[in-house]
Amino acid sequence: MNFARNAISAIVLAAMGLTTVPALAARKAASATVAQTPVLDPVTSQLLDAAIAGGHRSAEERARDVYRHPRESLAFYGITSTMTVIEVSPGAGWWTELLAPLLRDGGKLQVAMNTNVNGGSRRGLGETLSRYAAAPKIYDKVELINYAPAQGTKLGVDGNADMVLVFRHMHGLIGSNLAPQALKLYFDALKPGGILAIEQHRWPDAQPYPDRKPGWEGVNSGYIKEADVIALATAAGFKLVGKSEVNANPKDTRDHPRGVWNLPPVLRDGDVDRDKYLAIGESDRMTLKFVKPTA
């Protein structure tokens, strides 16, 4: 069995307790009407604009706005400045730079990462804490919460969050066979009616997954089918309420020798075909909005 072609489907089936893909249900969920992008309320709009223009952001990070569409993406998800928001696996903190000042006074930002100081994530935790300490006017109210799907540790307090943001993280969960466990944590953490926001590098639903290639990292080199992400989230109890093409990139051919990591910002192969990858820009991405049902 080819791992790259079958791993994701197997994980989806296991999560749903089935032996065949529930094609009709998946098609119905995937065909949900594209949601109208909500209009940000005036306070949220002003705070977000100030965060985007903030002097705490480097020129390099600002340059990525054209690919990440922060204002449009957060408006689509319906964020407000008074929400309790959990940002899952923040990486270098590109989104945290915007969310922390946005939520600082009226809401709460909880950053979910492995906080085990004796584990393999010690370096990342140390870098995060140092970054926060260096800019207290931005990060002083950010709360770190432990994120360990393999251990089933609760994601903060059950039923406390208004929104959980999962940006470019599903491929890692799927590659580690942890997607069902993680999605349960998100579901439990959210209030009824709470929002699960997923952004993920996208492989075309109608196109078979490719063979793995030397140098690729994770399952299918970071690209996942939208239908597979939807199936996993709905199996966890979420309802798909909207899809947006705000983060689509038709220039992304997805056939890069080292997958999504050939593209910026990583540029895994350095100067090899650098201009080509810079011309493509960041990956083509799905932008999905789910809710936790109220009943």
XYZ file of N, CA, C and O in Angstrom, residues 8 12 22 30 46-47 51 58 60 71 105 109 111 113 124 136 144 149 157 161 171 174 182 186 228 255 262:
108
model
N -3.965 9.375 4.710
C -4.979 10.319 5.178
C -6.349 9.674 5.172
O -7.121 9.793 6.128
N -8.918 9.209 8.360
C -10.306 9.691 8.354
C -11.262 8.553 8.665
O -12.190 8.678 9.466
N -17.487 7.937 3.757
C -18.892 8.321 3.643
C -19.045 9.399 2.576
O -19.155 10.589 2.860
N -18.861 19.306 2.142
C -17.916 20.079 1.353
C -18.599 21.094 0.455
O -18.001 22.070 0.030
N -10.752 48.707 14.334
C -9.718 49.688 14.670
C -8.516 49.022 15.335
O -7.361 49.318 15.011
N -8.777 48.121 16.261
C -7.685 47.443 16.959
C -6.889 46.545 16.017
O -5.655 46.467 16.108
N -2.980 46.804 15.018
C -2.063 45.678 15.200
C -1.299 45.377 13.911
O -0.085 45.130 13.930
N 8.117 43.273 12.210
C 9.260 43.521 11.336
C 8.783 43.719 9.901
O 7.681 43.308 9.518
N 9.890 42.171 7.404
C 9.783 40.837 6.827
C 8.420 40.224 7.104
O 7.808 39.612 6.216
N -6.520 40.596 7.826
C -7.784 41.272 8.088
C -8.955 40.484 7.508
O -9.964 40.248 8.176
N -6.927 43.982 25.745
C -7.707 44.700 26.748
C -9.124 44.180 26.932
O -9.622 44.128 28.061
N -6.160 36.069 24.855
C -5.476 35.174 23.937
C -4.757 34.105 24.728
O -3.933 34.404 25.602
N -2.309 30.896 24.054
C -1.450 30.264 23.063
C -1.181 28.835 23.508
O -0.648 28.606 24.598
N 0.695 25.440 23.236
C 1.912 24.783 22.774
C 2.397 23.839 23.860
O 1.891 23.867 24.985
N 11.712 25.727 21.762
C 10.630 26.551 21.254
C 9.934 27.318 22.352
O 9.580 28.497 22.179
N 6.575 43.512 26.542
C 5.467 43.341 27.485
C 4.213 44.116 27.106
O 3.100 43.683 27.442
N -0.162 31.193 28.251
C 0.284 29.936 27.653
C -0.480 28.774 28.276
O -0.615 28.694 29.501
N -1.742 16.677 22.415
C -2.805 15.773 21.966
C -2.526 14.301 22.247
O -3.446 13.541 22.541
N -9.595 25.306 29.868
C -10.803 24.919 30.594
C -11.891 24.553 29.598
O -12.170 25.316 28.665
N -13.654 28.692 25.582
C -13.165 29.470 24.443
C -14.280 29.816 23.469
O -15.209 29.034 23.235
N -1.761 19.181 8.744
C -0.907 18.186 8.101
C -0.004 17.500 9.121
O 0.261 16.302 9.009
N -2.209 15.029 11.118
C -2.529 13.846 10.323
C -1.300 12.967 10.160
O -1.362 11.741 10.292
N -6.673 15.608 18.679
C -6.578 17.058 18.763
C -7.926 17.726 18.540
O -8.290 18.671 19.258
N -10.118 20.476 20.824
C -10.684 21.741 20.360
C -12.179 21.794 20.646
O -12.704 22.823 21.090
N -10.902 15.846 3.205
C -10.407 15.044 4.324
C -10.424 15.845 5.620
O -10.750 15.313 6.686
N 3.641 20.774 -6.963
C 4.503 19.681 -7.420
C 5.971 19.937 -7.087
O 6.873 19.420 -7.731
N 9.270 24.134 -0.078
C 10.047 24.837 -1.095
C 9.611 26.295 -1.224
O 10.394 27.155 -1.662
